[in-house]
Coordinates of C-alpha atoms in Angstrom, one line a residue:
Chain R
X1 CA 159.0 325.9 171.8
X2 CA 155.6 327.1 173.0
X3 CA 153.4 325.8 175.8
X4 CA 149.7 326.1 176.3
X5 CA 148.6 327.2 179.7
X6 CA 144.9 326.7 180.8
X7 CA 143.3 328.1 184.0
X8 CA 140.0 326.3 184.7
X9 CA 137.6 328.5 186.7
X10 CA 134.1 328.0 187.8
X11 CA 132.8 330.5 185.3
X12 CA 135.4 330.7 182.5
X13 CA 138.3 328.7 181.1
X14 CA 141.1 331.0 180.2
X15 CA 144.1 329.9 178.1
X16 CA 147.2 331.2 176.3
X17 CA 150.0 330.2 174.2
X18 CA 153.2 331.0 176.2
X19 CA 156.9 331.3 175.2
X20 CA 159.7 329.6 177.1
X21 CA 160.3 332.8 178.9
X22 CA 156.7 333.1 180.0
X23 CA 155.5 335.7 177.5
X24 CA 151.9 335.4 176.3
X25 CA 151.6 335.2 172.4
X26 CA 147.9 334.5 172.1
X27 CA 145.0 334.3 174.6
X28 CA 141.5 332.9 174.4
X29 CA 138.8 331.8 176.8
X30 CA 135.5 329.9 176.8
X31 CA 132.7 329.6 179.4
X32 CA 133.0 326.7 181.7
X33 CA 129.4 325.7 181.8
X34 CA 130.1 323.6 184.8
X35 CA 126.4 322.8 185.3
X36 CA 126.6 320.6 182.2
X37 CA 129.1 318.3 184.0
X38 CA 132.7 317.2 183.9
X39 CA 132.6 315.5 180.5
X40 CA 131.1 318.7 178.9
X41 CA 133.8 320.9 180.7
X42 CA 136.5 318.6 179.2
X43 CA 134.9 319.3 175.7
X44 CA 135.2 322.9 176.4
X45 CA 138.9 322.7 177.5
X46 CA 139.6 320.6 174.4
X47 CA 138.0 323.3 172.2
X48 CA 140.0 326.0 173.9
X49 CA 143.3 323.9 173.4
X50 CA 142.4 323.6 169.6
X51 CA 141.7 327.3 169.3
X52 CA 144.9 328.2 171.0
X53 CA 147.0 325.8 168.9
X54 CA 145.6 326.9 165.6
X55 CA 148.2 328.8 163.6
X56 CA 151.1 327.2 165.5
X57 CA 153.1 324.3 164.0
X58 CA 152.3 321.2 166.1
X59 CA 156.0 320.5 166.4
X60 CA 156.4 323.9 168.2
X61 CA 153.8 323.0 170.9
X62 CA 155.8 321.5 173.7
X63 CA 152.8 320.6 175.9
X64 CA 149.8 321.7 177.8
X65 CA 149.4 322.6 181.5
X66 CA 146.2 323.3 183.4
X67 CA 145.5 324.8 186.8
X68 CA 142.4 323.5 188.5
X69 CA 140.7 324.6 191.7
X70 CA 140.6 322.0 194.5
X71 CA 142.8 319.0 195.3
X72 CA 144.6 317.6 192.3
X73 CA 147.1 314.8 191.9
X74 CA 149.8 316.1 189.6
X75 CA 151.3 312.6 189.1
X76 CA 148.1 310.9 187.9
X77 CA 146.2 313.9 186.5
X78 CA 143.2 313.1 188.6
X79 CA 141.2 315.9 190.2
X80 CA 140.5 314.4 193.6
X81 CA 138.1 317.0 194.8
X82 CA 137.1 320.4 193.5
X83 CA 134.4 321.9 195.7
X84 CA 133.3 324.8 193.4
X85 CA 133.2 322.5 190.3
X86 CA 131.4 319.7 192.3
X87 CA 134.0 317.2 191.0
X88 CA 135.2 314.3 192.9
X89 CA 137.8 311.8 191.6
X90 CA 137.6 313.0 188.0
X91 CA 140.3 311.7 185.6
X92 CA 140.8 315.0 183.8
X93 CA 144.1 313.9 182.2
X94 CA 142.5 310.9 180.5
X95 CA 139.4 313.0 179.4
X96 CA 141.8 315.5 177.8
X97 CA 144.2 312.9 176.3
X98 CA 141.3 311.3 174.5
X99 CA 140.0 314.6 173.2
X100 CA 143.4 316.3 172.3
X101 CA 146.2 313.8 172.3
X102 CA 148.0 315.9 174.8
X103 CA 149.2 314.5 178.2
X104 CA 148.1 317.6 180.2
X105 CA 150.0 318.5 183.3
X106 CA 147.8 319.4 186.2
X107 CA 148.3 321.6 189.3
X108 CA 146.1 323.3 191.9
X109 CA 145.2 326.7 190.4
X110 CA 146.7 328.7 193.3
X111 CA 150.0 326.6 192.8
X112 CA 149.9 327.3 189.1
X113 CA 149.6 331.0 189.7
X114 CA 152.5 330.9 192.2
X115 CA 154.6 329.2 189.5
X116 CA 153.6 331.9 187.0
X117 CA 154.6 334.8 189.3
X118 CA 158.0 332.9 190.0
X119 CA 158.6 332.3 186.3
X120 CA 157.7 335.6 184.8
X121 CA 156.2 337.9 187.5
X122 CA 157.0 339.5 190.8
X123 CA 159.4 336.7 191.9
X124 CA 161.1 336.1 188.6
X125 CA 164.7 336.1 189.9
X126 CA 164.0 334.8 193.4
X127 CA 165.5 331.5 194.4
X128 CA 162.3 330.8 196.4
X129 CA 158.9 332.4 196.7
X130 CA 155.6 331.9 198.6
X131 CA 152.6 333.4 196.9
X132 CA 149.5 334.0 199.0
X133 CA 146.1 334.8 197.4
X134 CA 143.8 336.8 199.6
X135 CA 140.4 336.3 198.0
X136 CA 137.3 334.5 199.1
X137 CA 139.8 332.1 200.7
X138 CA 143.5 332.1 201.1
X139 CA 145.3 330.1 198.6
X140 CA 149.0 329.5 198.5
X141 CA 151.8 328.2 196.4
X142 CA 155.5 327.5 197.3
X143 CA 158.2 327.7 194.5
X144 CA 161.6 326.4 195.6
X145 CA 164.4 326.8 193.0
X146 CA 161.8 327.2 190.2
X147 CA 159.7 324.1 191.1
X148 CA 156.4 323.9 192.8
X149 CA 156.4 322.2 196.3
X150 CA 153.5 319.7 196.0
X151 CA 154.7 317.2 198.6
X152 CA 154.3 313.5 199.0
X153 CA 150.5 313.6 198.6
X154 CA 150.7 315.7 195.5
X155 CA 148.2 318.1 197.1
X156 CA 148.8 321.8 197.0
X157 CA 150.5 323.8 199.8
X158 CA 147.4 324.7 201.7
X159 CA 149.0 327.6 203.5
X160 CA 145.6 329.2 204.3
X161 CA 144.8 326.1 206.4
X162 CA 147.3 326.8 209.1
X163 CA 145.6 327.3 212.5
X164 CA 146.8 330.7 214.1
X165 CA 144.0 331.1 216.6
X166 CA 143.4 327.8 218.5
X167 CA 139.6 327.6 218.9
X168 CA 139.0 330.7 216.7
X169 CA 136.6 331.4 213.9
X170 CA 135.3 328.3 212.0
X171 CA 137.0 327.7 208.7
X172 CA 135.5 326.1 205.5
X173 CA 137.9 323.2 206.0
X174 CA 136.3 322.1 209.3
X175 CA 139.1 323.4 211.7
X176 CA 138.8 326.6 213.7
X177 CA 141.1 329.5 213.5
X178 CA 142.8 328.9 210.2
X179 CA 144.7 331.8 208.5
X180 CA 142.0 331.7 205.8
X181 CA 139.3 332.6 208.4
X182 CA 141.2 335.8 209.1
X183 CA 143.3 336.8 206.2
X184 CA 140.8 336.2 203.4
X185 CA 138.6 339.0 202.0
X186 CA 135.8 337.1 203.7
X187 CA 137.6 337.5 207.0
X188 CA 138.2 341.1 206.5
X189 CA 134.5 341.6 205.6
X190 CA 133.5 339.8 208.8
X191 CA 135.7 342.0 210.8
X192 CA 134.3 345.0 209.1
X193 CA 130.7 344.0 209.8
X194 CA 131.6 343.4 213.5
X195 CA 133.1 346.9 213.7
X196 CA 130.0 348.4 212.0
X197 CA 127.7 346.6 214.6
X198 CA 129.8 348.0 217.5
X199 CA 130.2 351.5 216.0
X200 CA 126.9 352.8 214.7
X201 CA 128.4 356.3 214.1
X202 CA 131.4 354.9 212.1
X203 CA 131.9 356.1 208.5
X204 CA 132.0 352.4 207.7
X205 CA 128.2 352.7 207.4
X206 CA 128.3 355.7 205.0
X207 CA 131.0 354.1 202.8
X208 CA 128.9 350.8 202.7
X209 CA 125.8 352.8 201.6
X210 CA 127.9 354.4 198.8
X211 CA 129.3 351.1 197.6
X212 CA 126.1 349.2 198.0
X213 CA 127.6 346.5 200.2
X214 CA 130.5 345.7 202.6
X215 CA 133.5 344.4 200.7
X216 CA 137.3 344.1 201.2
X217 CA 137.7 347.8 200.4
X218 CA 135.2 349.3 202.8
X219 CA 137.5 349.5 205.8
X220 CA 140.4 350.9 203.7
X221 CA 138.1 353.6 202.2
X222 CA 136.6 354.6 205.6
X223 CA 140.1 354.8 207.2
X224 CA 141.3 357.2 204.4
X225 CA 138.5 359.5 205.6
X226 CA 139.9 359.3 209.2
X227 CA 137.5 356.7 210.7
X228 CA 139.0 355.2 213.8
X229 CA 136.8 352.0 213.8
X230 CA 138.0 351.4 210.2
X231 CA 141.6 351.9 211.2
X232 CA 141.1 349.4 214.0
X233 CA 139.7 346.8 211.6
X234 CA 142.7 347.2 209.3
X235 CA 145.0 346.9 212.2
X236 CA 143.3 343.8 213.3
X237 CA 143.4 342.4 209.7
X238 CA 147.2 343.2 209.4
X239 CA 147.8 341.6 212.8
X240 CA 146.4 338.2 211.7
X241 CA 147.9 338.4 208.2
X242 CA 151.3 339.2 209.8
X243 CA 150.9 336.2 212.1
X244 CA 150.4 333.9 209.0
X245 CA 153.3 335.5 207.0
X246 CA 155.7 335.3 209.9
X247 CA 154.8 331.6 210.4
X248 CA 155.3 331.0 206.7
X249 CA 158.7 332.8 206.8
X250 CA 159.8 330.8 209.9
X251 CA 158.9 327.6 208.1
X252 CA 160.3 328.4 204.5
X253 CA 162.5 331.5 204.8
X254 CA 161.7 332.3 201.2
X255 CA 163.3 335.1 199.3
X256 CA 159.9 336.6 198.4
X257 CA 156.4 336.5 199.9
X258 CA 154.1 337.9 197.4
X259 CA 150.3 338.7 197.8
X260 CA 147.6 338.6 195.2
X261 CA 143.8 338.7 195.3
X262 CA 141.4 341.5 196.0
X263 CA 142.9 342.7 199.3
X264 CA 146.4 342.9 197.8
X265 CA 145.1 345.7 195.4
X266 CA 145.6 348.0 198.4
X267 CA 149.3 347.8 197.6
X268 CA 151.6 349.8 199.8
X269 CA 148.6 350.8 202.1
X270 CA 148.7 347.1 203.1
X271 CA 152.3 346.3 202.6
X272 CA 153.9 349.1 204.7
X273 CA 152.3 348.3 208.1
X274 CA 152.5 344.5 207.2
X275 CA 156.2 344.6 206.7
X276 CA 156.6 346.2 210.1
X277 CA 154.5 343.8 211.9
X278 CA 156.1 340.7 210.1
X279 CA 159.7 341.9 210.8
X280 CA 159.0 342.0 214.5
X281 CA 158.0 338.3 214.4
X282 CA 160.5 336.6 212.2
X283 CA 162.7 334.3 214.2
X284 CA 166.2 335.7 214.7
X285 CA 165.4 338.6 212.4
X286 CA 168.1 340.8 213.9
X287 CA 170.8 338.2 213.3
X288 CA 170.0 337.4 209.7
X289 CA 171.9 339.0 207.0
X290 CA 169.2 338.5 204.3
X291 CA 165.5 339.1 204.7
X292 CA 162.3 338.0 203.0
X293 CA 160.9 340.7 200.8
X294 CA 157.1 341.2 201.0
X295 CA 155.5 342.4 197.8
X296 CA 152.5 342.3 195.6
X297 CA 152.0 339.9 192.6
X298 CA 152.1 341.6 189.2
X299 CA 150.6 339.2 186.7
X300 CA 146.9 339.3 187.7
X301 CA 144.8 336.5 186.2
X302 CA 147.6 335.8 183.8
X303 CA 149.7 334.2 186.5
X304 CA 147.7 331.1 186.6
X305 CA 147.8 330.7 182.8
X306 CA 151.6 331.4 182.5
X307 CA 152.2 329.0 185.4
X308 CA 150.2 326.3 183.9
X309 CA 152.2 326.6 180.7
X310 CA 155.4 326.4 182.8
X311 CA 154.1 323.1 184.2
X312 CA 154.1 321.7 180.7
X313 CA 157.6 323.2 180.1
X314 CA 158.9 321.5 183.3
X315 CA 157.3 318.1 182.5
Chain M
X1 CA 184.9 307.9 201.0
X2 CA 184.3 308.7 204.7
X3 CA 182.9 311.9 206.2
X4 CA 183.4 313.4 209.6
X5 CA 180.3 314.6 211.4
X6 CA 180.4 316.8 214.6
X7 CA 177.6 317.8 216.8
X8 CA 178.5 320.9 218.8
X9 CA 176.6 321.0 222.1
X10 CA 176.7 323.3 225.1
X11 CA 178.3 320.5 227.2
X12 CA 180.0 318.1 224.9
X13 CA 181.2 318.0 221.3
X14 CA 180.4 314.6 219.8
X15 CA 181.7 313.3 216.5
X16 CA 182.1 310.3 214.3
X17 CA 183.5 309.0 211.1
X18 CA 180.6 308.1 208.9
X19 CA 180.4 306.1 205.7
X20 CA 178.6 307.2 202.5
X21 CA 175.6 305.2 203.6
X22 CA 175.5 306.9 207.0
X23 CA 177.1 304.2 209.1
X24 CA 179.2 305.2 212.0
X25 CA 182.7 303.6 212.0
X26 CA 184.3 305.5 214.9
X27 CA 183.0 307.8 217.6
X28 CA 184.6 310.3 219.9
X29 CA 183.7 313.3 222.1
X30 CA 185.4 316.1 224.0
X31 CA 184.0 318.6 226.5
X32 CA 182.9 321.9 225.0
X33 CA 184.3 324.1 227.8
X34 CA 182.2 326.9 226.4
X35 CA 183.0 329.2 229.3
X36 CA 186.5 329.5 227.8
X37 CA 185.2 331.2 224.7
X38 CA 184.7 330.5 221.0
X39 CA 188.4 330.3 220.1
X40 CA 188.9 327.6 222.7
X41 CA 185.8 325.7 221.6
X42 CA 187.3 325.8 218.0
X43 CA 190.5 324.3 219.5
X44 CA 188.5 321.6 221.0
X45 CA 186.5 320.9 217.8
X46 CA 189.9 320.8 215.9
X47 CA 191.3 318.3 218.4
X48 CA 188.2 316.1 218.0
X49 CA 188.6 316.3 214.2
X50 CA 192.3 315.1 214.5
X51 CA 191.3 312.3 216.9
X52 CA 188.5 311.1 214.5
X53 CA 190.7 311.3 211.4
X54 CA 193.5 309.4 213.0
X55 CA 194.0 306.0 211.4
X56 CA 192.2 307.0 208.2
X57 CA 194.1 307.9 205.0
X58 CA 193.6 311.6 204.4
X59 CA 192.5 310.7 200.8
X60 CA 189.5 308.9 202.2
X61 CA 188.3 311.7 204.3
X62 CA 185.8 313.5 202.0
X63 CA 185.1 316.4 204.3
X64 CA 183.7 317.6 207.7
X65 CA 180.2 318.7 208.6
X66 CA 179.1 320.3 211.9
X67 CA 175.8 320.9 213.5
X68 CA 175.6 324.0 215.8
X69 CA 172.9 325.3 217.9
X70 CA 171.3 328.6 217.0
X71 CA 171.2 330.5 213.7
X72 CA 174.0 329.6 211.3
X73 CA 174.7 330.7 207.8
X74 CA 175.5 327.5 205.8
X75 CA 176.9 329.4 202.8
X76 CA 179.4 331.6 204.8
X77 CA 180.0 329.2 207.7
X78 CA 179.3 332.0 210.2
X79 CA 177.4 331.3 213.4
X80 CA 175.1 334.3 213.4
X81 CA 173.6 333.8 216.8
X82 CA 173.9 330.8 219.3
X83 CA 172.1 331.7 222.5
X84 CA 173.3 328.8 224.6
X85 CA 176.9 329.1 223.5
X86 CA 176.7 333.0 223.9
X87 CA 178.1 333.4 220.4
X88 CA 177.2 336.1 218.0
X89 CA 178.6 336.5 214.4
X90 CA 181.4 334.0 215.0
X91 CA 183.2 332.8 211.9
X92 CA 183.5 329.1 212.9
X93 CA 184.4 328.0 209.4
X94 CA 187.4 330.3 209.2
X95 CA 188.4 329.2 212.8
X96 CA 188.3 325.6 211.9
X97 CA 189.9 326.1 208.4
X98 CA 192.9 327.7 210.1
X99 CA 193.2 324.8 212.6
X100 CA 192.4 321.8 210.5
X101 CA 192.7 322.7 206.9
X102 CA 189.1 321.4 206.3
X103 CA 186.4 323.7 204.8
X104 CA 183.7 322.6 207.4
X105 CA 180.1 322.6 206.3
X106 CA 177.7 324.1 208.8
X107 CA 174.0 323.6 209.7
X108 CA 171.8 324.3 212.6
X109 CA 171.9 321.3 214.9
X110 CA 168.2 320.5 214.6
X111 CA 168.6 320.6 210.8
X112 CA 171.6 318.3 210.9
X113 CA 169.6 315.8 213.0
X114 CA 166.8 315.9 210.5
X115 CA 169.2 315.2 207.7
X116 CA 170.7 312.3 209.7
X117 CA 167.3 310.7 210.2
X118 CA 166.4 311.3 206.5
X119 CA 169.7 309.8 205.4
X120 CA 170.1 306.8 207.6
X121 CA 167.2 306.7 210.2
X122 CA 163.5 306.7 210.5
X123 CA 163.0 308.5 207.1
X124 CA 165.6 306.7 205.1
X125 CA 163.4 305.9 202.1
X126 CA 161.2 308.9 202.3
X127 CA 161.1 311.5 199.6
X128 CA 160.4 314.2 202.2
X129 CA 160.4 314.3 205.9
X130 CA 159.9 316.9 208.7
X131 CA 161.6 316.2 212.0
X132 CA 160.3 317.8 215.2
X133 CA 162.4 317.7 218.3
X134 CA 160.3 318.0 221.4
X135 CA 162.8 319.0 224.1
X136 CA 163.4 322.2 226.1
X137 CA 162.2 323.9 222.9
X138 CA 160.8 322.6 219.6
X139 CA 163.4 322.2 216.9
X140 CA 162.7 321.3 213.4
X141 CA 164.2 320.2 210.1
X142 CA 162.7 319.8 206.6
X143 CA 164.4 317.5 204.2
X144 CA 163.0 317.5 200.7
X145 CA 164.4 315.0 198.1
X146 CA 167.4 314.3 200.4
X147 CA 168.4 318.0 200.9
X148 CA 167.8 320.3 203.8
X149 CA 165.5 323.3 203.3
X150 CA 167.5 326.2 204.7
X151 CA 165.8 329.0 202.6
X152 CA 167.0 332.2 201.3
X153 CA 168.3 333.5 204.6
X154 CA 170.2 330.2 205.3
X155 CA 168.5 330.1 208.7
X156 CA 167.0 326.8 209.9
X157 CA 163.3 326.0 209.4
X158 CA 162.1 327.3 212.7
X159 CA 159.0 325.1 212.9
X160 CA 158.6 325.7 216.6
X161 CA 158.1 329.4 216.1
X162 CA 154.8 329.1 214.3
X163 CA 152.0 330.8 216.3
X164 CA 149.1 328.4 216.9
X165 CA 147.4 330.4 219.7
X166 CA 147.2 334.2 219.0
X167 CA 148.0 336.0 222.1
X168 CA 148.8 332.8 223.9
X169 CA 151.7 331.7 226.2
X170 CA 154.9 333.8 225.8
X171 CA 157.6 332.2 223.8
X172 CA 161.4 332.5 224.2
X173 CA 161.5 334.1 220.7
X174 CA 159.4 337.1 221.9
X175 CA 156.1 336.1 220.2
X176 CA 153.1 334.7 222.0
X177 CA 151.5 331.4 221.3
X178 CA 154.3 329.6 219.4
X179 CA 154.1 325.9 219.0
X180 CA 157.2 325.7 221.0
X181 CA 155.4 327.2 224.0
X182 CA 153.0 324.3 224.0
X183 CA 154.6 321.2 222.3
X184 CA 158.0 321.4 224.1
X185 CA 158.7 319.4 227.2
X186 CA 158.7 322.8 228.9
X187 CA 155.2 323.4 227.7
X188 CA 154.2 319.9 228.9
X189 CA 155.7 320.6 232.3
X190 CA 153.8 323.9 232.6
X191 CA 150.5 322.2 231.8
X192 CA 151.3 319.5 234.3
X193 CA 152.0 322.0 237.0
X194 CA 148.8 323.9 236.2
X195 CA 146.9 320.7 236.5
X196 CA 148.5 319.9 239.9
X197 CA 147.5 323.4 241.2
X198 CA 144.0 322.8 240.1
X199 CA 143.8 319.3 241.4
X200 CA 145.3 318.8 244.8
X201 CA 144.0 315.2 244.9
X202 CA 145.6 314.2 241.6
X203 CA 148.1 311.4 241.5
X204 CA 150.3 313.9 239.7
X205 CA 151.5 314.9 243.1
X206 CA 152.4 311.4 244.3
X207 CA 154.2 310.8 241.0
X208 CA 156.1 314.0 241.3
X209 CA 157.2 313.1 244.8
X210 CA 158.5 309.7 243.6
X211 CA 160.3 311.3 240.7
X212 CA 161.7 314.2 242.7
X213 CA 160.4 316.8 240.2
X214 CA 157.8 317.4 237.5
X215 CA 159.1 316.5 234.1
X216 CA 157.8 315.5 230.7
X217 CA 157.0 312.0 231.9
X218 CA 154.9 313.0 235.1
X219 CA 151.6 313.2 233.4
X220 CA 152.2 310.0 231.3
X221 CA 153.1 308.0 234.5
X222 CA 150.0 309.4 236.4
X223 CA 147.7 308.7 233.6
X224 CA 148.8 305.1 233.5
X225 CA 147.6 304.8 237.1
X226 CA 144.2 306.1 235.9
X227 CA 144.5 309.7 237.1
X228 CA 141.9 311.8 235.2
X229 CA 143.7 315.2 235.7
X230 CA 146.8 313.6 234.1
X231 CA 144.8 312.2 231.2
X232 CA 143.4 315.7 230.6
X233 CA 146.9 317.2 230.6
X234 CA 148.0 314.7 227.9
X235 CA 144.9 315.3 225.9
X236 CA 145.6 319.0 226.0
X237 CA 149.3 318.5 225.0
X238 CA 148.3 316.2 222.2
X239 CA 145.8 318.9 221.0
X240 CA 148.5 321.6 220.7
X241 CA 151.0 319.2 219.1
X242 CA 148.4 318.0 216.6
X243 CA 147.6 321.6 215.6
X244 CA 151.3 322.2 214.9
X245 CA 151.7 318.9 213.0
X246 CA 148.6 319.4 210.9
X247 CA 149.8 323.0 210.1
X248 CA 153.1 321.5 209.0
X249 CA 151.4 318.9 206.9
X250 CA 149.1 321.4 205.2
X251 CA 152.3 323.5 204.4
X252 CA 154.7 320.7 203.3
X253 CA 152.7 317.4 202.9
X254 CA 155.9 315.4 203.7
X255 CA 155.9 311.7 203.4
X256 CA 157.1 311.5 207.1
X257 CA 156.8 313.6 210.2
X258 CA 159.0 312.1 212.8
X259 CA 159.4 313.1 216.4
X260 CA 162.4 313.0 218.7
X261 CA 163.4 314.5 222.0
X262 CA 162.4 313.5 225.5
X263 CA 158.6 313.5 225.0
X264 CA 158.9 311.3 221.9
X265 CA 160.2 308.5 224.2
X266 CA 156.5 307.9 225.0
X267 CA 156.3 306.2 221.6
X268 CA 152.9 304.7 220.7
X269 CA 151.3 306.2 223.9
X270 CA 151.9 309.6 222.3
X271 CA 151.7 308.6 218.5
X272 CA 148.3 306.7 218.5
X273 CA 146.1 309.5 219.8
X274 CA 148.2 312.0 218.0
X275 CA 147.7 310.4 214.6
X276 CA 143.9 310.4 215.1
X277 CA 143.9 314.1 216.1
X278 CA 146.1 315.1 213.1
X279 CA 144.2 313.1 210.6
X280 CA 141.0 315.0 211.4
X281 CA 142.8 318.3 210.7
X282 CA 144.7 317.6 207.5
X283 CA 143.2 319.6 204.6
X284 CA 141.3 317.3 202.1
X285 CA 142.5 314.3 204.1
X286 CA 139.6 312.1 202.9
X287 CA 140.3 312.9 199.3
X288 CA 144.0 312.2 199.4
X289 CA 145.4 308.9 198.2
X290 CA 148.6 309.1 200.2
X291 CA 149.0 310.2 203.8
X292 CA 151.9 311.6 205.9
X293 CA 153.2 308.9 208.3
X294 CA 153.8 310.1 211.9
X295 CA 156.5 308.1 213.6
X296 CA 159.4 308.4 216.1
X297 CA 163.0 309.0 215.1
X298 CA 165.4 306.1 215.6
X299 CA 168.9 307.4 215.7
X300 CA 169.0 309.3 219.0
X301 CA 172.0 311.7 219.5
X302 CA 173.6 310.0 216.5
X303 CA 171.2 311.7 214.1
X304 CA 173.0 315.0 214.5
X305 CA 176.5 313.5 214.0
X306 CA 175.4 311.4 210.9
X307 CA 173.5 314.4 209.5
X308 CA 176.5 316.7 209.9
X309 CA 178.7 314.1 208.0
X310 CA 176.0 314.0 205.3
X311 CA 176.3 317.9 204.9
X312 CA 179.9 317.2 204.0
X313 CA 179.0 314.5 201.6
X314 CA 176.4 316.7 199.9
X315 CA 178.9 319.7 199.6

């Protein structure tokens, strides 16, 4: 049997035909044209589903799954709120059922990506995994025994919205001091800018001029050239990220915590100091026989597509 | 079938014969005499098991479960570290197998209590529940679809050891700013003492004289008499507790969060303001159709015994 996996983004809709084992057989994408409204976006998704299904016997298509940004209700198929699509209470499942005949399985996009990594990526053989996406925000997904944890409300595991600094930096969610406000690329950029303001002689300025702007790489690049202000920024960033990951381990004790998103591209430069910081904070770490592995995700943007297909497989 | 549930405490070992539905048919207890060592405590547990099993046909005893303080490994039956018993790497399962013939199922005591509340107490019909015990520390247990979340490491869900105040109050676990350092009765007592030091005219002093010492009730009693310093202490305590509970909801989105332990005896005096504070912090709360219910536990000390029996039932 094959499954169609769709990742609905603000700019593009990406999709694939995926095998039971999570291998991609065929990929395609279409522009979202979100400015034309939810009904139009539904048309685009339906067209993508038709394109993907072409050439496959309908009997062999086991179902369709879709990852969507924002707060979705997996049981009803309603997108409750998707900030960057400007959608509120849109019944995406009905819209797609009418257009394609498929009963599409929905999940939050970070959740779908987590399921993809657990099914066919970095956490393939793990009994449990928590995936953290360090991008503009901090997205999360928890996979326990191969299934997504979506909870009673059906809402995604919002691991980025865990306060780690009471009264700290404002978060987009309205609270202060959330992990997202510190461990996102946005948080790293803020800390980099603060360091630049405090250290006019830092190499951070030269690196920024070369790159054209401050981004999540700036501090890592300047640190490689021996800049102490950059090293302090990275230490600060890793401190906050380690707080969040240790909190997550103390809650879930998963086999794997895996990082994705722009900042995770630093690989071992990020992971090595991070593992040390986290180990010192995990409750009872010295008495435990087994320990959570902290690694990077491996599937890139395909994680969301493969995970969406796995939603259909699990339905 | 009946199951024996044992709750191993520092002072007493309590046990019961429990029905499939979680009803207690017979109770008994013995002193722990922990000072005599782990082998002696194992003798005491074995005697309690014999006392409980007496009068029941061996064919009808389906198994034995035991809740133990500290870090236990449910799969091997080894107590990895129990601070208040002074045990380290004690193979309790083998000790009890040799004495009773039963293959005893082990869990952390807070976890066992959570399973008891989920099986037969305040969260009986909930698909998921998080139980927080607000006592000397903050213990926790997560029950998803009737099963305890113990994770890859087998260690309990240590929800009290989630940093909410970076660099905050020292915690017994070695980190700073853990939920336990603020939301435990110990944390409440510290805040009450701080308020007394800052407000020599507060009624907190008179209440303390009446009670003989500051405890988790002091601030609640003084607030009832209209004391503003006491009201501020309770507001502060609820602020921290709400941070932790909102973090837990954003991670797990359980159907129920239930509180037990001394502070939870305040009931609605605690729950009403707490629910308001938490609701304002849950991610996407206004878009969700279903919401986590925040309530108090109902089984008292029996939660741990019933939950321990349920461990045996689930084995």
